[in-house]
Amino acid sequence: MKHGKYRFIAGFLVLPLAIYAIFVISPFVQAIYYSFTDWTGLSPDMKMVGFDNYARLLKDDVFWSAVGNSVTLLLLLPVVTLSLGLFFAFMLNVGGRRRKKAVIGGVRGSGTYKILYFFPQVLSVPIVALLFQFAYNPESGALNAFFKAIGLDNVQPDWLGDPQIALWCVMAAMVWANVGFYVVLFSAGMSSIPKDFYEAALLDGANRFNTFFRITLPLLWDTVQTGWIYMGILALDVSAFAFVQIMSVGPGGPDYSTEVLPLYVYQKTFRDGQAGYATAIGVSLLIVTLVFSAVVMRLGRRERLEF
């Protein structure tokens, strides 16, 4: 059985590794190469410029604004989204009052709530972004209309037009669009935790707060850690680009208050014809993403709990 096992294993790995190298590794290598050129993205002609693009990044105020906004999303978006997802999932599965037939259960109507929370996942990102853009409209939006209806006529913010709150408005839309997925994900994880654990904790006098931090969170930690990395990547990549591109003024404004790194890469490539410089920004984004993933994996490492 052991004779020739390495050749046998290698035979199965050759094709998937070749596909991975061509479609995943190769684009990264090409992007790094282009970041050292003055390629416009429209012409095959280019020349090597060394580290000029990276030196230019250090003096680019818009780039640093984009870095600050991306880091803000990176730090806050996973915290808010996962915290809400954990809270709602806990209440829908084990946070309800005791009933006659079950010691442990969710709040009444938990099945309906799960459907409602998951509903944003059915909608595409552009639709969600447009819905929130209409809601934020200072003239005819739902939010300012609500303030008028309750007598707060003097409270009429220009939600997406105010540099102080524009990024927070975009972040709120991103949280609403993603929290339902984690409610369902964490609910699936909680359903696999034996009910005996909760019943024993209740007999010992534990409340909801204790059962959450002593039982639920430790047993779901691997799922939470994976969700944290996934949300961080969304904050730095496609999701942030789509929401800012559709919702913000400019896009990226006002005064670069919502500019994020993936949007800046897009603008430099297709608007300004500076693909070489854009790939240097993209390499910087890759480094930030890898550092974030490594930090989360390192800080979140703990002994695996089994049940």
C-alpha positions as MATLAB code, in Angstrom:
seq = 'MKHGKYRFIAGFLVLPLAIYAIFVISPFVQAIYYSFTDWTGLSPDMKMVGFDNYARLLKDDVFWSAVGNSVTLLLLLPVVTLSLGLFFAFMLNVGGRRRKKAVIGGVRGSGTYKILYFFPQVLSVPIVALLFQFAYNPESGALNAFFKAIGLDNVQPDWLGDPQIALWCVMAAMVWANVGFYVVLFSAGMSSIPKDFYEAALLDGANRFNTFFRITLPLLWDTVQTGWIYMGILALDVSAFAFVQIMSVGPGGPDYSTEVLPLYVYQKTFRDGQAGYATAIGVSLLIVTLVFSAVVMRLGRRERLEF';
ca = [
       0.000    0.000    0.000;
       2.881    2.382    0.780;
       4.787    1.599   -2.405;
       4.528    4.556   -4.795;
       2.065    6.456   -2.580;
       3.798    9.788   -3.195;
       3.513    9.397   -6.950;
      -0.126    8.447   -6.490;
      -0.831   11.569   -4.390;
       1.154   13.808   -6.732;
      -0.837   12.522   -9.690;
      -4.062   13.777   -8.137;
      -2.563   17.105   -7.072;
      -0.970   18.105  -10.371;
      -4.161   19.262  -12.113;
      -5.751   21.254   -9.225;
      -2.411   22.867   -8.357;
      -1.866   23.801  -11.999;
      -5.342   25.374  -12.194;
      -4.719   27.241   -8.924;
      -1.372   28.533  -10.158;
      -2.810   29.739  -13.473;
      -5.980   31.411  -12.222;
      -4.944   32.561   -8.715;
      -1.166   32.850   -8.337;
      -0.474   34.100  -11.868;
      -2.712   37.227  -11.605;
      -1.013   38.207   -8.345;
       2.420   37.859   -9.920;
       1.323   39.894  -12.948;
      -0.115   42.631  -10.728;
       3.122   42.902   -8.770;
       5.060   43.130  -12.045;
       2.767   45.851  -13.430;
       3.146   47.855  -10.220;
       6.758   48.506  -11.211;
       5.774   49.922  -14.618;
       4.058   53.001  -16.042;
       1.425   50.918  -17.839;
      -1.689   52.901  -18.752;
      -3.958   49.891  -19.074;
      -4.918   50.935  -22.611;
      -1.690   50.235  -24.465;
       0.646   47.227  -24.522;
       3.597   49.610  -24.297;
       5.128   50.121  -20.872;
       8.477   50.675  -19.248;
       9.920   49.815  -15.873;
       9.897   52.663  -13.334;
      11.138   50.751  -10.310;
       9.676   51.863   -7.002;
       8.402   55.190   -8.344;
       4.772   54.125   -7.978;
       5.316   53.123   -4.351;
       7.190   56.346   -3.612;
       4.258   58.221   -5.105;
       1.892   56.456   -2.711;
       3.673   57.958    0.272;
       2.916   61.481   -1.001;
      -0.651   60.819   -2.202;
      -3.146   62.407    0.218;
      -6.113   60.710   -1.464;
      -4.444   57.331   -1.010;
      -3.998   57.932    2.712;
      -7.601   59.066    3.016;
      -8.630   55.813    1.354;
      -6.379   53.858    3.721;
      -7.943   55.555    6.745;
     -11.479   54.870    5.567;
     -10.681   51.258    4.676;
      -9.055   50.657    8.063;
     -12.116   52.189    9.775;
     -14.369   49.746    7.924;
     -11.919   46.930    8.647;
     -11.985   47.549   12.396;
     -15.656   48.400   12.937;
     -17.657   46.526   10.294;
     -16.791   42.987   11.519;
     -17.321   43.984   15.161;
     -20.770   45.475   14.600;
     -21.972   42.861   12.099;
     -20.808   39.793   14.030;
     -21.981   41.192   17.374;
     -25.485   41.765   16.023;
     -25.450   38.378   14.305;
     -24.461   36.611   17.531;
     -27.019   38.504   19.605;
     -29.919   37.835   17.251;
     -28.942   34.187   16.730;
     -28.674   33.649   20.479;
     -32.091   35.170   21.132;
     -33.673   33.186   18.304;
     -32.274   29.854   19.471;
     -31.654   29.768   23.215;
     -32.601   33.205   24.541;
     -36.345   32.724   24.956;
     -38.323   32.173   28.110;
     -38.865   28.689   29.492;
     -41.840   26.828   28.131;
     -43.703   23.757   29.251;
     -42.328   21.392   26.637;
     -38.820   22.823   26.324;
     -36.435   24.267   28.852;
     -34.333   25.860   26.101;
     -35.799   27.674   23.123;
     -35.806   30.879   21.156;
     -38.126   33.834   21.422;
     -41.644   33.445   20.087;
     -41.816   33.659   16.318;
     -38.118   32.862   15.947;
     -38.716   31.024   12.659;
     -40.322   34.110   11.139;
     -37.546   36.336   12.444;
     -34.905   34.142   10.814;
     -36.602   34.602    7.441;
     -36.831   38.367    7.936;
     -33.181   38.653    8.960;
     -32.070   36.592    5.972;
     -34.175   38.603    3.519;
     -31.372   41.114    2.644;
     -29.292   38.202    1.367;
     -31.871   37.636   -1.360;
     -31.272   41.160   -2.659;
     -28.177   41.983   -4.670;
     -25.686   44.546   -3.380;
     -26.642   47.210   -5.983;
     -30.314   46.974   -4.991;
     -29.504   47.331   -1.281;
     -27.211   50.277   -1.982;
     -29.862   52.014   -4.090;
     -32.553   51.451   -1.443;
     -30.388   53.086    1.200;
     -29.416   55.871   -1.182;
     -33.113   56.689   -1.648;
     -33.701   56.473    2.116;
     -30.846   58.902    2.756;
     -32.091   61.442    0.213;
     -32.327   64.762    2.134;
     -35.352   65.976    0.144;
     -37.551   62.920   -0.294;
     -35.842   60.178    1.723;
     -37.578   58.045    4.328;
     -35.294   59.098    7.187;
     -35.863   62.843    6.919;
     -39.552   62.221    6.241;
     -39.705   60.282    9.503;
     -38.114   63.168   11.394;
     -40.676   65.521    9.900;
     -43.522   63.187   10.849;
     -42.527   63.207   14.529;
     -42.094   66.968   14.616;
     -38.313   67.237   14.200;
     -38.405   69.523   11.169;
     -35.124   71.130   12.183;
     -33.326   67.749   12.059;
     -32.796   67.218    8.334;
     -29.242   65.917    7.820;
     -27.666   65.687    4.380;
     -26.731   62.096    5.100;
     -24.461   61.246    2.177;
     -23.482   64.858    1.550;
     -21.992   65.485    4.985;
     -18.297   64.444    5.217;
     -18.700   63.792    8.941;
     -21.369   61.094    8.622;
     -21.218   59.871    5.014;
     -18.936   56.908    5.781;
     -21.101   55.893    8.749;
     -24.178   55.922    6.506;
     -22.466   53.600    4.044;
     -21.350   51.347    6.888;
     -24.926   51.100    8.187;
     -26.065   49.836    4.799;
     -23.266   47.248    4.735;
     -24.202   46.002    8.204;
     -27.884   45.670    7.243;
     -26.949   43.751    4.105;
     -24.680   41.224    5.861;
     -25.985   40.655    9.379;
     -28.745   38.279    8.252;
     -26.254   35.822    6.797;
     -24.464   35.544   10.135;
     -27.724   35.150   12.014;
     -28.424   32.033    9.945;
     -24.798   30.848   10.151;
     -24.588   31.210   13.920;
     -28.058   29.715   14.335;
     -26.891   26.601   12.522;
     -23.893   26.390   14.837;
     -25.998   26.891   17.969;
     -28.452   24.197   16.925;
     -25.615   21.655   17.075;
     -24.703   22.512   20.688;
     -26.260   19.931   23.052;
     -29.203   21.357   24.983;
     -27.953   19.547   28.076;
     -25.241   22.178   28.463;
     -27.796   24.968   28.707;
     -30.103   23.001   30.967;
     -27.255   22.238   33.368;
     -26.240   25.908   33.379;
     -29.814   27.006   34.129;
     -30.023   24.536   37.000;
     -26.860   26.117   38.415;
     -28.498   29.533   38.269;
     -26.803   30.930   35.154;
     -28.531   33.736   33.287;
     -28.515   34.552   29.554;
     -25.341   36.611   29.887;
     -23.422   33.762   31.508;
     -24.672   31.073   29.144;
     -23.699   33.181   26.154;
     -20.124   33.886   27.250;
     -19.501   30.565   28.998;
     -21.151   28.148   26.566;
     -22.278   29.623   23.257;
     -19.343   31.843   22.330;
     -16.540   29.358   23.213;
     -18.222   26.555   21.254;
     -18.815   28.841   18.247;
     -15.397   30.475   18.335;
     -14.081   28.802   15.149;
     -17.152   29.979   13.231;
     -16.821   33.507   14.647;
     -13.144   33.653   13.704;
     -13.874   32.583   10.133;
     -16.692   35.122    9.894;
     -14.369   37.831   11.217;
     -11.854   37.208    8.444;
     -14.587   37.036    5.813;
     -16.134   40.321    6.953;
     -12.716   41.952    7.017;
     -12.108   40.932    3.419;
     -15.538   42.285    2.433;
     -14.668   45.573    4.140;
     -11.515   45.807    2.040;
     -12.762   44.400   -1.235;
     -15.866   43.967   -3.367;
     -18.583   44.898   -0.881;
     -16.984   48.197    0.144;
     -16.341   49.106   -3.492;
     -19.929   48.439   -4.561;
     -21.588   50.333   -1.720;
     -19.300   53.362   -1.976;
     -19.461   53.427   -5.776;
     -23.276   53.453   -5.790;
     -24.151   55.410   -2.661;
     -21.499   58.090   -2.210;
     -21.216   61.513   -3.822;
     -18.531   61.608   -6.471;
     -18.207   58.641   -5.856;
     -15.786   58.669   -2.927;
     -16.910   62.040   -1.606;
     -17.690   64.457   -0.321;
     -14.089   65.567    0.182;
     -12.869   61.945   -0.094;
     -14.684   61.087    3.141;
     -15.878   57.756    1.713;
     -12.910   56.974   -0.544;
     -11.748   53.377   -0.040;
      -8.827   51.472   -1.513;
     -10.718   49.244   -4.015;
     -12.576   52.286   -5.363;
      -9.316   54.217   -5.709;
      -7.827   51.309   -7.669;
     -10.829   51.386  -10.006;
     -10.645   55.155  -10.476;
      -6.942   55.203  -11.238;
      -7.293   52.358  -13.719;
     -10.424   53.227  -15.699;
     -10.833   56.960  -15.082;
      -7.234   58.193  -15.080;
      -5.561   55.517  -17.226;
      -2.845   54.828  -14.630;
      -2.988   51.059  -14.376;
       0.601   50.741  -13.183;
      -0.038   53.059  -10.261;
      -3.383   51.368   -9.604;
      -1.719   47.965   -9.307;
       0.689   49.437   -6.757;
      -2.369   50.483   -4.739;
      -3.756   46.985   -5.239;
      -0.553   45.430   -3.912;
      -0.853   47.665   -0.847;
      -4.431   46.458   -0.414;
      -3.216   42.846   -0.666;
      -0.657   43.473    2.080;
      -3.274   45.050    4.370;
      -5.610   42.080    3.796;
      -2.902   39.502    4.541;
      -1.800   41.349    7.680;
      -5.404   41.544    8.891;
      -5.984   37.819    8.315;
      -2.729   36.905   10.079;
      -3.539   39.116   13.075;
      -7.050   37.698   13.447;
      -5.789   34.124   13.173;
      -3.043   34.837   15.694;
      -5.098   36.715   18.266;
      -8.073   34.391   17.878;
      -6.074   31.210   18.344;
      -7.267   29.171   21.300;
      -7.607   25.544   22.317;
     -10.280   23.816   20.302;
     -13.350   22.804   22.308;
     -15.236   19.647   21.368;
     -18.590   18.323   22.485;
];
